[in-house]
Amino acid sequence: MRLTSLEERQREQRLVTNRALVAGAVVIVGLLLLCVRLLHLQVDRHEHFSVLSMENRVKIQPVPPTRGLIYDAKGVLLADNHPTFALEITIEKVENLAATIDDLATIIPIEASDRARFERLKRQRMRFQSVPIRLNLSHKEVARFAVNSYRFPGVDVRAELIRTYPFAEATAHVLGYVGRINEREMSQIDTSNYAGTHFIGKGGLEKAHEDVLHGKVGYQQVEVNARGRILRTLESTPPTSGQDIFLSLDMTLQQAAIDALGDRRGAVVAIDPRDGSVLAMVSKPSYDPNRFVEGISGKEYNALLHSLDKPLFDRAARGQYPPGSTVKPFIGLGGLATGVTTAHKTVYCSGAFSLPGQNHRFRCWRKGGHGTVDLEKSIIESCDVYFYSLANQMGIDRLHSFLSQFGFGSRTGIDVAGELAGLLPSREWKQRVRKQTWYPGETLIVGIGQGSFLATPLQLAVATATIANRGRLIVPRLARASRFPGAATETPFPVVARQINVGNPRYWDQVIAAMTQVVESPRGTAKRIRSPEYRIAGKTGTSQVFTLGQKQTYNAAKTPERMRDHALFIAFAPVDAPRIAVAVLVENGGHGGSDAAPIARRVMDVYLGSKSPLPPDEATDGD
């Protein structure tokens, strides 16, 4: 029995020893494997993991540039940058996004519109980019979040500069506005230069000069802890601020044009004929661009979009209207330049004109006619029959060729985004668009600026300045120069011009003399605005909103207000040394002489420093 017990003890001892040896071997093998792995990680993969470690510790952050400012001709600030705070969420750092937003809403008000904007912007950004959930935080809201920030990893308050427009509605259509970058814009821009930037120019000058105003993005290397909090800045490349832009626009004149239009819908464009500088560019009604910078509510936007007065519509550069009788000086000049007529050749106006072999009567605005008229008298009294006859003799091909030289039917090239080209009809246009042939009667309608002929107030102002220059057509510009912040010198924008040749320089004098008599002659359609201090050359116009039948007579009093004729007027002054050219459009205004011309006179008075009052209002027939 004792041997058995001894054998059992020895057997157990051997078993324990064997197990210990196996366990020891396993441990040794494990340690060897661990050493091999550590050797591999620390030696072979040292560089790889060093980079990963650095990426976890050091982050590269974009530093957006400060957007350039915009000033008027006298240094008045038109577009500024205002500091504000936004509450932003970095998606990849938040475990439960919905719960985080709900918790945030308990300390900072977050509306349904804020959530909707967040969802929209979230789809446009990478997960590592921050997305704003609330904009324009008050100082109290910033302090309230700071106290609770430990509860919200991945949520930060970010200070940024927001665009503001001190003159709001007075400059909305000229400047446009900046807004959040959308998906379409993101696909078109250099995303590396817009890293950290949430805003981009949406219209007007802001969009046209985006490359100058935006600047160049900078970067900084920052050290962060495990929670992503910034500990210190290791290295930085400062951004390059956008350039400031100085305009030719004069806010004193801009406001004068706004006041002259009053409550009426319309547009006023004033240009310096000497260099193409835009002095004033007004479209009424307007809107407040500040509401669009951080995102306007759907309700507000729909109210503007569907308003009967169309406040979002830029009538100066995008409004396309039949120019009416304002084109008569250009067509008269075309008749002289092409040799179709002379200044002294006469036409008898009986009150209507018919093409040979046709019964259709193209009526003159004066029912009884103007009698015998030459070029000067036809412009002074705005005789339609004279220009029916002249257009018929020139034909649509020569009309189109000559008028296109003045910019009709094409964009002026002004540095404002969204300009439209108008429409100068031709045989080719009608065949291409309407699949129809051109009829002689349509040529007559073009001869008085009606029918398919469309022009913008800006085009009319540029064409008027070209007559004032005796054929020197200058591309209009709002931006006069640019300058980097702190720089001593400005960089002027170039002046682009070309010369229109009409053959005999005397033709310019003859047309200008007739336009001067439009204002100075007792028979002139704009005689009311004659100034005792300077001489004005001008031309009135009336643009039809709808076409009258052969037996219909236009009666403004019985016509709904929005179906009444548009009133137009073009002018430049002083006649001998032009310094300002003006085009005025009053939607559904009535007559150019009584409704549009006084507006132009008030604008010219302010610019030329005249104090003479306008004569009392008086009835004006014709256009």
Coordinates of C-alpha atoms in Angstrom, one line a residue:
M1 CA 0.0 0.0 0.0
R2 CA 2.9 2.4 0.8
L3 CA 4.5 1.7 -2.6
T4 CA 1.3 2.5 -4.3
S5 CA 1.0 5.8 -2.5
L6 CA 4.6 6.6 -3.4
E7 CA 4.1 5.8 -7.0
E8 CA 1.0 7.9 -7.2
R9 CA 2.9 10.8 -5.7
Q10 CA 5.8 10.4 -8.3
R11 CA 3.2 10.1 -11.1
E12 CA 1.5 13.4 -9.9
Q13 CA 4.9 15.1 -9.6
R14 CA 5.8 14.2 -13.1
L15 CA 2.4 15.3 -14.4
V16 CA 2.8 18.7 -12.6
T17 CA 6.4 19.0 -14.0
N18 CA 5.3 18.2 -17.5
R19 CA 2.5 20.6 -17.3
A20 CA 4.8 23.3 -16.0
L21 CA 7.3 22.6 -18.8
V22 CA 4.5 22.8 -21.4
A23 CA 3.2 26.0 -19.8
G24 CA 6.6 27.4 -19.6
A25 CA 7.2 26.5 -23.3
V26 CA 4.0 28.1 -24.2
V27 CA 4.9 31.3 -22.3
I28 CA 8.4 31.4 -23.9
V29 CA 6.9 30.9 -27.3
G30 CA 4.4 33.6 -26.6
L31 CA 7.1 35.9 -25.4
L32 CA 9.2 35.2 -28.4
L33 CA 6.2 35.9 -30.7
L34 CA 5.5 39.1 -28.8
C35 CA 9.1 40.2 -29.2
V36 CA 9.0 39.4 -32.9
R37 CA 5.8 41.4 -33.2
L38 CA 7.2 44.3 -31.2
L39 CA 10.3 44.2 -33.3
H40 CA 8.2 44.3 -36.5
L41 CA 6.0 47.1 -35.2
Q42 CA 8.8 49.2 -33.7
V43 CA 11.5 48.6 -36.3
D44 CA 10.0 47.5 -39.6
R45 CA 6.7 49.6 -39.2
H46 CA 8.2 52.5 -37.3
E47 CA 7.8 55.0 -40.0
H48 CA 4.2 54.0 -40.8
F49 CA 3.0 54.2 -37.2
S50 CA 4.9 57.4 -36.5
V51 CA 2.9 59.0 -39.3
L52 CA -0.4 57.7 -37.9
S53 CA 0.5 58.9 -34.5
M54 CA 1.4 62.3 -35.8
E55 CA -1.9 62.4 -37.7
N56 CA -3.8 61.6 -34.5
R57 CA -1.9 64.3 -32.6
V58 CA -1.5 66.9 -35.3
K59 CA -4.4 68.2 -37.4
I60 CA -4.2 70.5 -40.4
Q61 CA -6.9 73.1 -40.3
P62 CA -7.8 75.5 -43.1
V63 CA -7.9 79.2 -42.3
P64 CA -10.4 81.0 -44.5
P65 CA -9.4 84.4 -45.9
T66 CA -11.3 87.6 -45.1
R67 CA -13.5 88.7 -47.9
G68 CA -12.6 92.0 -49.6
L69 CA -14.7 95.0 -48.9
I70 CA -16.6 97.1 -51.5
Y71 CA -16.7 100.9 -51.5
D72 CA -18.4 103.5 -53.6
A73 CA -16.7 106.3 -55.6
K74 CA -16.4 108.5 -52.5
G75 CA -15.2 105.8 -50.2
V76 CA -18.5 104.9 -48.6
L77 CA -18.6 101.3 -47.4
L78 CA -21.2 99.3 -49.3
A79 CA -20.3 95.7 -48.3
D80 CA -18.7 95.0 -44.9
N81 CA -17.8 91.9 -42.8
H82 CA -19.5 91.6 -39.4
P83 CA -18.2 89.2 -36.7
T84 CA -20.7 86.6 -35.6
F85 CA -20.8 83.1 -33.9
A86 CA -22.1 79.8 -35.2
L87 CA -22.7 76.5 -33.4
E88 CA -21.2 73.8 -35.5
I89 CA -21.1 70.0 -35.3
T90 CA -18.4 67.7 -36.6
I91 CA -20.3 64.6 -37.6
E92 CA -17.5 62.1 -37.2
K93 CA -16.9 63.1 -33.6
V94 CA -20.5 62.6 -32.5
E95 CA -21.8 59.2 -31.6
N96 CA -25.6 59.9 -31.6
L97 CA -26.3 62.9 -33.8
A98 CA -30.0 63.1 -33.2
A99 CA -29.7 62.9 -29.5
T100 CA -26.9 65.5 -29.5
I101 CA -29.1 68.0 -31.4
D102 CA -32.0 67.3 -29.1
D103 CA -29.8 67.9 -26.0
L104 CA -28.4 71.1 -27.6
A105 CA -31.9 72.4 -28.1
T106 CA -32.4 72.3 -24.3
I107 CA -29.8 75.0 -23.8
I108 CA -29.9 76.9 -27.1
P109 CA -33.0 77.4 -29.2
I110 CA -32.9 75.3 -32.4
E111 CA -35.8 75.8 -34.8
A112 CA -37.1 73.4 -37.4
S113 CA -35.6 75.7 -40.1
D114 CA -32.2 75.3 -38.4
R115 CA -32.5 71.5 -38.5
A116 CA -33.6 71.6 -42.1
R117 CA -30.6 73.7 -43.1
F118 CA -28.3 71.4 -41.1
E119 CA -29.6 68.4 -43.0
R120 CA -29.1 70.1 -46.3
L121 CA -25.6 71.3 -45.5
K122 CA -24.7 67.9 -44.0
R123 CA -25.2 66.2 -47.4
Q124 CA -22.8 68.7 -49.0
R125 CA -19.9 68.1 -46.6
M126 CA -17.5 65.4 -45.6
R127 CA -17.9 63.8 -42.2
F128 CA -14.7 65.4 -40.8
Q129 CA -16.0 68.9 -41.8
S130 CA -18.1 71.0 -39.4
V131 CA -21.7 71.8 -40.2
P132 CA -23.6 74.7 -38.6
I133 CA -26.7 73.9 -36.6
R134 CA -27.4 77.4 -35.3
L135 CA -26.2 80.7 -36.8
N136 CA -25.8 84.2 -35.3
L137 CA -25.6 83.2 -31.7
S138 CA -26.0 85.9 -29.0
H139 CA -23.3 86.4 -26.4
K140 CA -25.6 84.9 -23.8
E141 CA -26.0 81.8 -26.0
V142 CA -22.3 81.5 -26.5
A143 CA -21.7 81.7 -22.7
R144 CA -24.5 79.2 -22.0
F145 CA -22.9 76.6 -24.4
A146 CA -19.4 77.2 -23.0
V147 CA -20.6 76.2 -19.5
N148 CA -22.1 72.9 -21.0
S149 CA -19.5 72.3 -23.7
Y150 CA -18.1 69.2 -21.8
R151 CA -21.3 67.4 -22.5
F152 CA -21.0 67.8 -26.3
P153 CA -17.9 66.3 -27.8
G154 CA -17.7 67.3 -31.5
V155 CA -19.7 70.5 -31.0
D156 CA -18.0 73.8 -31.1
V157 CA -18.7 77.5 -31.3
R158 CA -17.0 79.0 -34.3
A159 CA -16.4 82.7 -34.8
E160 CA -16.7 83.9 -38.4
L161 CA -17.2 87.0 -40.4
I162 CA -20.6 87.5 -42.0
R163 CA -21.2 89.8 -45.0
T164 CA -23.4 92.8 -44.3
Y165 CA -24.8 95.4 -46.6
P166 CA -25.3 98.8 -44.9
F167 CA -27.5 100.2 -47.6
A168 CA -29.5 97.0 -48.0
E169 CA -32.2 97.6 -50.7
A170 CA -30.4 100.5 -52.3
T171 CA -27.6 98.3 -53.6
A172 CA -29.1 94.8 -53.6
H173 CA -29.3 94.3 -57.4
V174 CA -25.9 96.0 -58.0
L175 CA -23.9 94.1 -55.4
G176 CA -25.9 90.9 -55.2
Y177 CA -25.1 89.0 -52.0
V178 CA -23.1 86.1 -50.6
G179 CA -24.7 82.9 -49.5
R180 CA -23.8 79.4 -48.4
I181 CA -22.1 77.3 -51.1
N182 CA -24.5 74.8 -52.6
E183 CA -23.8 71.5 -54.3
R184 CA -23.7 72.9 -57.8
E185 CA -21.2 75.6 -56.9
M186 CA -19.1 73.1 -55.0
S187 CA -18.6 71.1 -58.2
Q188 CA -17.5 74.2 -60.0
I189 CA -15.0 75.9 -57.6
D190 CA -11.5 75.1 -56.5
T191 CA -12.4 73.2 -53.3
S192 CA -8.9 73.5 -52.0
N193 CA -9.1 77.3 -52.0
Y194 CA -12.5 77.2 -50.4
A195 CA -11.6 74.9 -47.6
G196 CA -13.1 76.3 -44.4
T197 CA -15.1 78.9 -46.4
H198 CA -18.9 78.5 -46.4
F199 CA -19.9 81.5 -48.5
I200 CA -19.6 82.6 -52.1
G201 CA -21.0 85.4 -54.2
K202 CA -24.5 84.7 -55.5
G203 CA -25.2 87.6 -57.9
G204 CA -24.2 91.1 -58.9
L205 CA -20.7 92.3 -58.2
E206 CA -20.2 89.7 -55.5
K207 CA -20.4 86.9 -58.1
A208 CA -18.8 88.8 -61.0
H209 CA -15.7 89.6 -58.9
E210 CA -15.6 86.5 -56.7
D211 CA -12.0 85.7 -57.8
V212 CA -10.8 89.2 -56.6
L213 CA -12.9 89.4 -53.4
H214 CA -12.4 85.9 -52.1
G215 CA -8.7 85.8 -51.4
K216 CA -6.5 82.7 -50.8
V217 CA -7.0 80.1 -48.0
G218 CA -4.4 79.6 -45.3
Y219 CA -3.6 76.6 -43.1
Q220 CA -2.4 75.9 -39.6
Q221 CA -1.0 72.7 -37.9
V222 CA -2.5 72.2 -34.5
E223 CA -1.8 69.7 -31.7
V224 CA -4.9 68.0 -30.3
N225 CA -5.7 65.7 -27.4
A226 CA -7.6 62.4 -27.6
R227 CA -10.9 64.3 -27.6
G228 CA -9.9 66.4 -30.5
R229 CA -9.5 69.6 -28.5
I230 CA -6.8 72.0 -29.8
L231 CA -3.8 72.2 -27.4
R232 CA -1.5 74.5 -29.4
T233 CA -0.7 75.7 -32.8
L234 CA 2.5 74.2 -34.2
E235 CA 2.8 76.0 -37.6
S236 CA 0.7 78.3 -39.7
T237 CA 0.5 79.7 -43.2
P238 CA -1.7 82.9 -43.0
P239 CA -4.5 83.4 -45.6
T240 CA -4.3 86.1 -48.2
S241 CA -7.3 88.4 -47.7
G242 CA -9.5 89.3 -50.7
Q243 CA -8.9 92.6 -52.4
D244 CA -11.1 95.6 -51.7
I245 CA -13.0 96.9 -54.7
F246 CA -13.7 100.6 -55.3
L247 CA -16.7 101.3 -57.5
S248 CA -17.6 104.2 -59.8
L249 CA -21.1 104.0 -58.3
D250 CA -21.9 107.2 -56.4
M251 CA -24.3 106.5 -53.5
T252 CA -25.5 110.1 -53.5
L253 CA -26.6 109.7 -57.1
Q254 CA -27.9 106.2 -56.4
Q255 CA -30.1 107.5 -53.7
A256 CA -31.3 110.4 -55.8
A257 CA -32.3 108.0 -58.6
I258 CA -34.2 105.9 -56.0
D259 CA -36.0 108.9 -54.6
A260 CA -36.8 110.2 -58.1
L261 CA -38.5 106.8 -59.0
G262 CA -40.5 107.0 -55.8
D263 CA -43.0 104.2 -55.4
R264 CA -43.0 103.3 -59.1
R265 CA -41.6 100.1 -60.6
G266 CA -38.7 100.7 -62.9
A267 CA -35.0 101.2 -63.5
V268 CA -32.5 104.1 -63.8
V269 CA -29.0 103.7 -65.2
A270 CA -26.5 106.6 -65.3
I271 CA -23.1 106.3 -67.1
D272 CA -20.1 108.6 -67.5
P273 CA -19.7 108.6 -71.3
R274 CA -16.0 109.5 -71.0
D275 CA -14.9 106.2 -69.5
G276 CA -17.9 103.9 -69.2
S277 CA -18.1 104.3 -65.4
V278 CA -21.5 103.4 -64.0
L279 CA -22.6 106.2 -61.8
A280 CA -26.0 104.9 -60.7
M281 CA -27.8 101.6 -61.3
V282 CA -31.2 101.3 -59.7
S283 CA -34.0 98.7 -59.9
K284 CA -37.2 99.1 -58.0
P285 CA -38.7 97.5 -56.0
S286 CA -35.8 95.9 -54.3
Y287 CA -35.1 93.5 -51.4
D288 CA -32.8 93.3 -48.3
P289 CA -29.8 91.1 -49.3
N290 CA -28.8 90.8 -45.6
R291 CA -31.7 88.3 -45.2
F292 CA -30.0 85.9 -47.7
V293 CA -26.5 85.8 -46.3
E294 CA -27.2 83.3 -43.5
G295 CA -30.2 81.7 -45.2
I296 CA -33.6 83.2 -45.7
S297 CA -36.6 81.2 -44.5
G298 CA -38.7 79.4 -47.1
K299 CA -41.7 81.6 -46.2
E300 CA -39.9 84.8 -46.7
Y301 CA -38.3 83.7 -49.9
N302 CA -41.6 82.5 -51.4
A303 CA -43.2 85.9 -50.5
L304 CA -40.4 87.7 -52.5
L305 CA -40.4 85.2 -55.3
H306 CA -44.2 85.3 -55.9
S307 CA -44.7 89.0 -55.2
L308 CA -46.5 90.7 -58.1
D309 CA -43.9 93.5 -57.9
K310 CA -41.0 91.1 -58.5
P311 CA -38.5 92.7 -56.1
L312 CA -35.9 90.0 -56.8
F313 CA -35.9 90.9 -60.5
D314 CA -33.0 93.2 -61.6
R315 CA -34.8 95.5 -64.1
A316 CA -31.7 97.5 -65.0
A317 CA -29.6 94.6 -66.3
R318 CA -32.2 91.8 -66.8
G319 CA -35.3 93.7 -67.7
Q320 CA -36.0 93.3 -71.4
Y321 CA -38.5 95.8 -72.8
P322 CA -39.4 97.1 -76.2
P323 CA -37.3 100.3 -76.4
G324 CA -40.1 102.2 -78.2
S325 CA -39.2 105.5 -79.7
T326 CA -35.9 105.8 -77.8
V327 CA -34.3 103.9 -80.8
K328 CA -35.4 106.5 -83.4
P329 CA -32.2 108.5 -83.1
F330 CA -30.2 105.3 -83.8
I331 CA -32.3 104.3 -86.7
G332 CA -32.1 107.9 -88.1
L333 CA -28.4 107.7 -87.8
G334 CA -28.4 104.4 -89.6
G335 CA -30.4 105.9 -92.4
L336 CA -27.8 108.6 -92.8
A337 CA -24.8 106.2 -92.5
T338 CA -26.2 103.7 -95.1
G339 CA -27.1 106.5 -97.5
V340 CA -30.8 105.6 -97.5
T341 CA -31.8 109.1 -96.4
T342 CA -30.4 112.6 -95.8
A343 CA -31.1 115.0 -92.9
H344 CA -33.3 117.2 -95.2
K345 CA -35.2 114.5 -97.0
T346 CA -38.9 114.7 -96.1
V347 CA -41.8 112.3 -95.6
Y348 CA -45.5 113.3 -95.3
C349 CA -47.2 111.9 -92.2
S350 CA -51.0 111.7 -92.5
G351 CA -51.4 109.7 -89.3
A352 CA -50.8 106.2 -90.8
F353 CA -48.5 104.3 -93.2
S354 CA -49.2 101.4 -95.5
L355 CA -46.9 99.1 -97.4
P356 CA -47.3 99.3 -101.2
G357 CA -50.2 97.0 -102.3
Q358 CA -51.5 96.4 -98.7
N359 CA -54.4 97.8 -96.8
H360 CA -53.0 97.3 -93.3
R361 CA -52.5 100.7 -91.7
F362 CA -49.5 101.2 -89.4
R363 CA -50.7 104.1 -87.2
C364 CA -48.7 107.1 -85.9
W365 CA -49.3 108.0 -82.3
R366 CA -50.7 111.4 -83.4
K367 CA -54.1 110.5 -85.0
G368 CA -54.1 113.5 -87.4
G369 CA -50.5 113.1 -88.4
H370 CA -47.5 115.4 -88.3
G371 CA -47.6 116.7 -91.8
T372 CA -44.3 117.0 -93.7
V373 CA -41.3 116.0 -91.5
D374 CA -37.6 115.6 -92.0
L375 CA -35.1 113.8 -89.8
E376 CA -34.9 116.5 -87.1
K377 CA -38.6 117.1 -86.9
S378 CA -39.4 113.4 -86.8
I379 CA -37.1 112.9 -83.8
I380 CA -38.3 116.1 -82.0
E381 CA -42.0 115.1 -82.4
S382 CA -41.4 111.4 -82.5
C383 CA -43.2 110.8 -85.7
D384 CA -43.8 107.1 -86.3
V385 CA -44.7 107.4 -90.0
Y386 CA -41.2 108.8 -90.8
F387 CA -39.6 105.8 -89.2
Y388 CA -42.0 103.3 -90.7
S389 CA -40.9 104.7 -94.1
L390 CA -37.2 104.8 -93.2
A391 CA -37.2 101.2 -91.7
N392 CA -38.9 100.0 -94.9
Q393 CA -36.3 101.5 -97.1
M394 CA -33.4 100.2 -95.0
G395 CA -34.8 96.7 -94.6
I396 CA -34.3 94.4 -91.7
D397 CA -30.8 93.3 -92.7
R398 CA -29.3 96.8 -92.7
L399 CA -31.3 97.7 -89.6
H400 CA -30.0 94.7 -87.7
S401 CA -26.4 95.2 -88.9
F402 CA -26.3 98.9 -87.9
L403 CA -28.2 98.7 -84.6
S404 CA -26.1 95.7 -83.4
Q405 CA -23.0 98.0 -83.5
F406 CA -24.5 99.9 -80.6
G407 CA -24.8 96.7 -78.5
F408 CA -28.5 96.0 -79.1
G409 CA -29.1 92.3 -79.0
S410 CA -26.0 91.4 -77.0
R411 CA -24.7 91.8 -73.5
T412 CA -22.8 95.0 -72.7
G413 CA -20.2 93.1 -70.8
I414 CA -20.7 95.0 -67.5
D415 CA -19.2 93.4 -64.5
V416 CA -22.5 92.3 -62.9
A417 CA -23.5 88.7 -63.0
G418 CA -26.7 87.7 -64.7
E419 CA -27.0 90.4 -67.4
L420 CA -29.4 89.6 -70.3
A421 CA -28.8 90.3 -74.0
G422 CA -32.2 91.6 -75.0
L423 CA -33.3 90.8 -78.5
L424 CA -32.6 92.5 -81.9
P425 CA -34.7 90.5 -84.3
S426 CA -33.5 89.4 -87.7
R427 CA -34.4 87.0 -90.5
E428 CA -32.0 84.4 -89.1
W429 CA -33.4 84.7 -85.6
K430 CA -37.0 84.2 -86.7
Q431 CA -36.2 81.2 -88.9
R432 CA -34.1 79.6 -86.1
V433 CA -36.5 80.3 -83.2
R434 CA -40.0 80.4 -84.8
K435 CA -39.3 78.4 -88.0
Q436 CA -41.0 81.3 -90.0
T437 CA -40.0 83.7 -92.7
W438 CA -39.6 87.5 -92.1
Y439 CA -42.4 89.8 -93.2
P440 CA -41.9 93.4 -94.3
G441 CA -44.5 94.6 -91.8
E442 CA -42.3 93.3 -89.0
T443 CA -39.5 95.6 -90.2
L444 CA -41.7 98.6 -89.8
I445 CA -42.5 97.6 -86.2
V446 CA -38.7 97.3 -85.5
G447 CA -38.4 100.8 -86.9
I448 CA -40.3 102.2 -83.9
G449 CA -38.8 99.9 -81.3
Q450 CA -41.8 97.6 -80.8
G451 CA -42.7 94.0 -81.6
S452 CA -39.9 91.5 -80.9
F453 CA -37.3 94.2 -80.4
L454 CA -36.2 94.1 -76.7
A455 CA -33.6 96.1 -74.8
T456 CA -32.5 96.5 -71.2
P457 CA -32.2 99.9 -69.6
L458 CA -28.5 99.2 -69.3
Q459 CA -28.2 98.7 -73.0
L460 CA -30.1 101.9 -73.7
A461 CA -27.7 103.8 -71.3
V462 CA -24.6 102.4 -73.1
A463 CA -26.0 103.2 -76.5
T464 CA -26.9 106.7 -75.4
A465 CA -23.4 107.2 -74.1
T466 CA -22.1 106.1 -77.5
I467 CA -24.0 108.8 -79.3
A468 CA -22.7 111.3 -76.7
N469 CA -19.2 110.1 -77.6
R470 CA -19.9 110.3 -81.3
G471 CA -19.4 106.6 -81.8
R472 CA -17.0 105.6 -79.1
L473 CA -18.6 102.6 -77.4
I474 CA -17.2 101.8 -74.0
V475 CA -17.9 98.6 -72.1
P476 CA -19.6 99.8 -68.9
R477 CA -17.9 99.0 -65.6
L478 CA -19.0 99.3 -61.9
A479 CA -15.6 98.4 -60.4
R480 CA -13.1 101.1 -60.9
A481 CA -10.1 99.6 -59.1
S482 CA -9.0 97.0 -56.6
R483 CA -6.5 97.1 -53.7
F484 CA -5.1 94.6 -51.3
P485 CA -5.8 95.6 -47.7
G486 CA -3.1 97.8 -46.4
A487 CA -1.6 98.4 -49.8
A488 CA -0.8 102.0 -50.8
T489 CA -1.7 101.7 -54.5
E490 CA -4.8 100.6 -56.4
T491 CA -5.0 98.4 -59.5
P492 CA -7.4 100.0 -62.0
F493 CA -9.6 97.8 -64.1
P494 CA -9.0 98.3 -67.8
V495 CA -11.2 100.5 -70.1
V496 CA -12.4 98.6 -73.2
A497 CA -13.7 100.6 -76.1
R498 CA -14.3 100.5 -79.8
Q499 CA -15.2 103.1 -82.4
I500 CA -18.4 103.0 -84.6
N501 CA -17.8 104.5 -88.0
V502 CA -20.8 106.1 -89.7
G503 CA -18.9 107.6 -92.6
N504 CA -19.4 111.3 -92.2
P505 CA -18.8 112.8 -88.7
R506 CA -21.5 115.4 -89.5
Y507 CA -24.1 112.7 -89.1
W508 CA -23.4 112.6 -85.3
D509 CA -24.0 116.3 -85.1
Q510 CA -27.3 116.1 -87.0
V511 CA -28.7 113.4 -84.7
I512 CA -27.4 115.1 -81.5
A513 CA -28.9 118.4 -82.7
A514 CA -32.3 116.7 -83.1
M515 CA -32.1 115.1 -79.7
T516 CA -31.2 118.5 -78.2
Q517 CA -34.4 120.0 -79.7
V518 CA -36.4 117.1 -78.2
V519 CA -35.8 119.0 -74.9
E520 CA -35.4 122.6 -76.1
S521 CA -38.0 122.9 -78.8
P522 CA -41.5 124.0 -77.9
R523 CA -42.7 121.0 -79.9
G524 CA -40.3 118.6 -78.2
T525 CA -41.7 115.6 -76.4
A526 CA -39.4 116.3 -73.4
K527 CA -39.7 120.1 -73.4
R528 CA -40.7 120.1 -69.7
I529 CA -37.2 119.1 -68.4
R530 CA -35.3 121.9 -70.1
S531 CA -32.7 123.3 -67.7
P532 CA -31.5 126.9 -67.5
E533 CA -28.1 125.7 -66.3
Y534 CA -27.0 123.1 -68.9
R535 CA -28.2 121.7 -72.2
I536 CA -29.8 118.2 -72.4
A537 CA -30.0 115.9 -75.5
G538 CA -32.7 113.2 -75.1
K539 CA -35.4 111.1 -76.6
T540 CA -38.7 109.9 -75.1
G541 CA -40.3 106.6 -75.7
T542 CA -43.4 104.6 -75.0
S543 CA -43.3 100.8 -74.9
Q544 CA -46.5 98.9 -75.5
V545 CA -47.4 96.1 -73.1
F546 CA -50.0 94.6 -75.5
T547 CA -50.8 95.0 -79.2
L548 CA -53.9 97.0 -80.2
G549 CA -56.1 95.9 -83.0
Q550 CA -56.6 98.0 -86.2
K551 CA -59.8 99.5 -84.8
Q552 CA -58.8 99.7 -81.1
T553 CA -57.7 102.9 -79.4
Y554 CA -55.4 103.0 -76.4
N555 CA -57.1 104.5 -73.3
A556 CA -54.8 104.6 -70.2
A557 CA -57.7 105.4 -67.9
K558 CA -59.6 102.3 -68.9
T559 CA -56.6 100.0 -69.0
P560 CA -55.6 98.0 -65.9
E561 CA -52.5 99.6 -64.3
R562 CA -50.2 96.7 -65.0
M563 CA -51.2 96.6 -68.7
R564 CA -50.5 100.3 -69.4
D565 CA -47.6 101.4 -71.5
H566 CA -44.1 101.6 -70.1
A567 CA -42.5 105.1 -70.1
L568 CA -38.9 105.5 -71.3
F569 CA -36.4 108.3 -71.7
I570 CA -32.7 108.5 -72.7
A571 CA -30.5 111.6 -72.4
F572 CA -27.0 112.9 -72.0
A573 CA -25.7 116.2 -70.7
P574 CA -24.1 118.7 -71.1
V575 CA -24.5 118.5 -74.8
D576 CA -21.2 120.1 -75.7
A577 CA -19.1 118.1 -73.2
P578 CA -21.1 115.1 -72.0
R579 CA -20.4 113.9 -68.5
I580 CA -23.5 111.8 -67.8
A581 CA -25.8 109.6 -69.9
V582 CA -29.0 108.3 -68.4
A583 CA -31.7 105.8 -69.3
V584 CA -35.0 105.6 -67.4
L585 CA -37.7 103.0 -67.5
V586 CA -41.0 103.4 -65.6
E587 CA -43.1 100.2 -65.8
N588 CA -46.7 101.0 -66.8
G589 CA -45.7 104.6 -66.4
G590 CA -47.5 106.2 -69.3
H591 CA -45.5 108.7 -71.4
G592 CA -41.8 109.1 -71.6
G593 CA -42.0 112.9 -71.6
S594 CA -44.2 113.3 -68.6
D595 CA -43.2 110.3 -66.5
A596 CA -39.7 109.2 -67.3
A597 CA -37.9 112.4 -68.4
P598 CA -38.4 114.3 -65.1
I599 CA -36.7 111.4 -63.3
A600 CA -33.7 111.7 -65.6
R601 CA -33.6 115.5 -65.1
R602 CA -33.5 115.0 -61.3
V603 CA -30.6 112.6 -61.6
M604 CA -28.6 114.8 -63.9
D605 CA -29.3 117.8 -61.6
V606 CA -27.7 116.0 -58.6
Y607 CA -24.7 114.9 -60.6
L608 CA -24.1 118.3 -62.3
G609 CA -24.8 120.3 -59.2
S610 CA -27.9 122.1 -60.6
K611 CA -30.3 123.7 -58.2
S612 CA -32.9 124.8 -60.7
P613 CA -36.4 123.3 -60.0
L614 CA -38.4 121.4 -62.5
P615 CA -41.2 123.3 -64.1
P616 CA -44.7 122.5 -62.9
D617 CA -46.2 119.2 -64.2
E618 CA -48.0 119.6 -67.5
A619 CA -49.9 117.4 -69.9
T620 CA -47.6 115.8 -72.5
D621 CA -49.0 114.1 -75.6
G622 CA -47.1 111.6 -77.6
D623 CA -44.3 109.5 -76.1

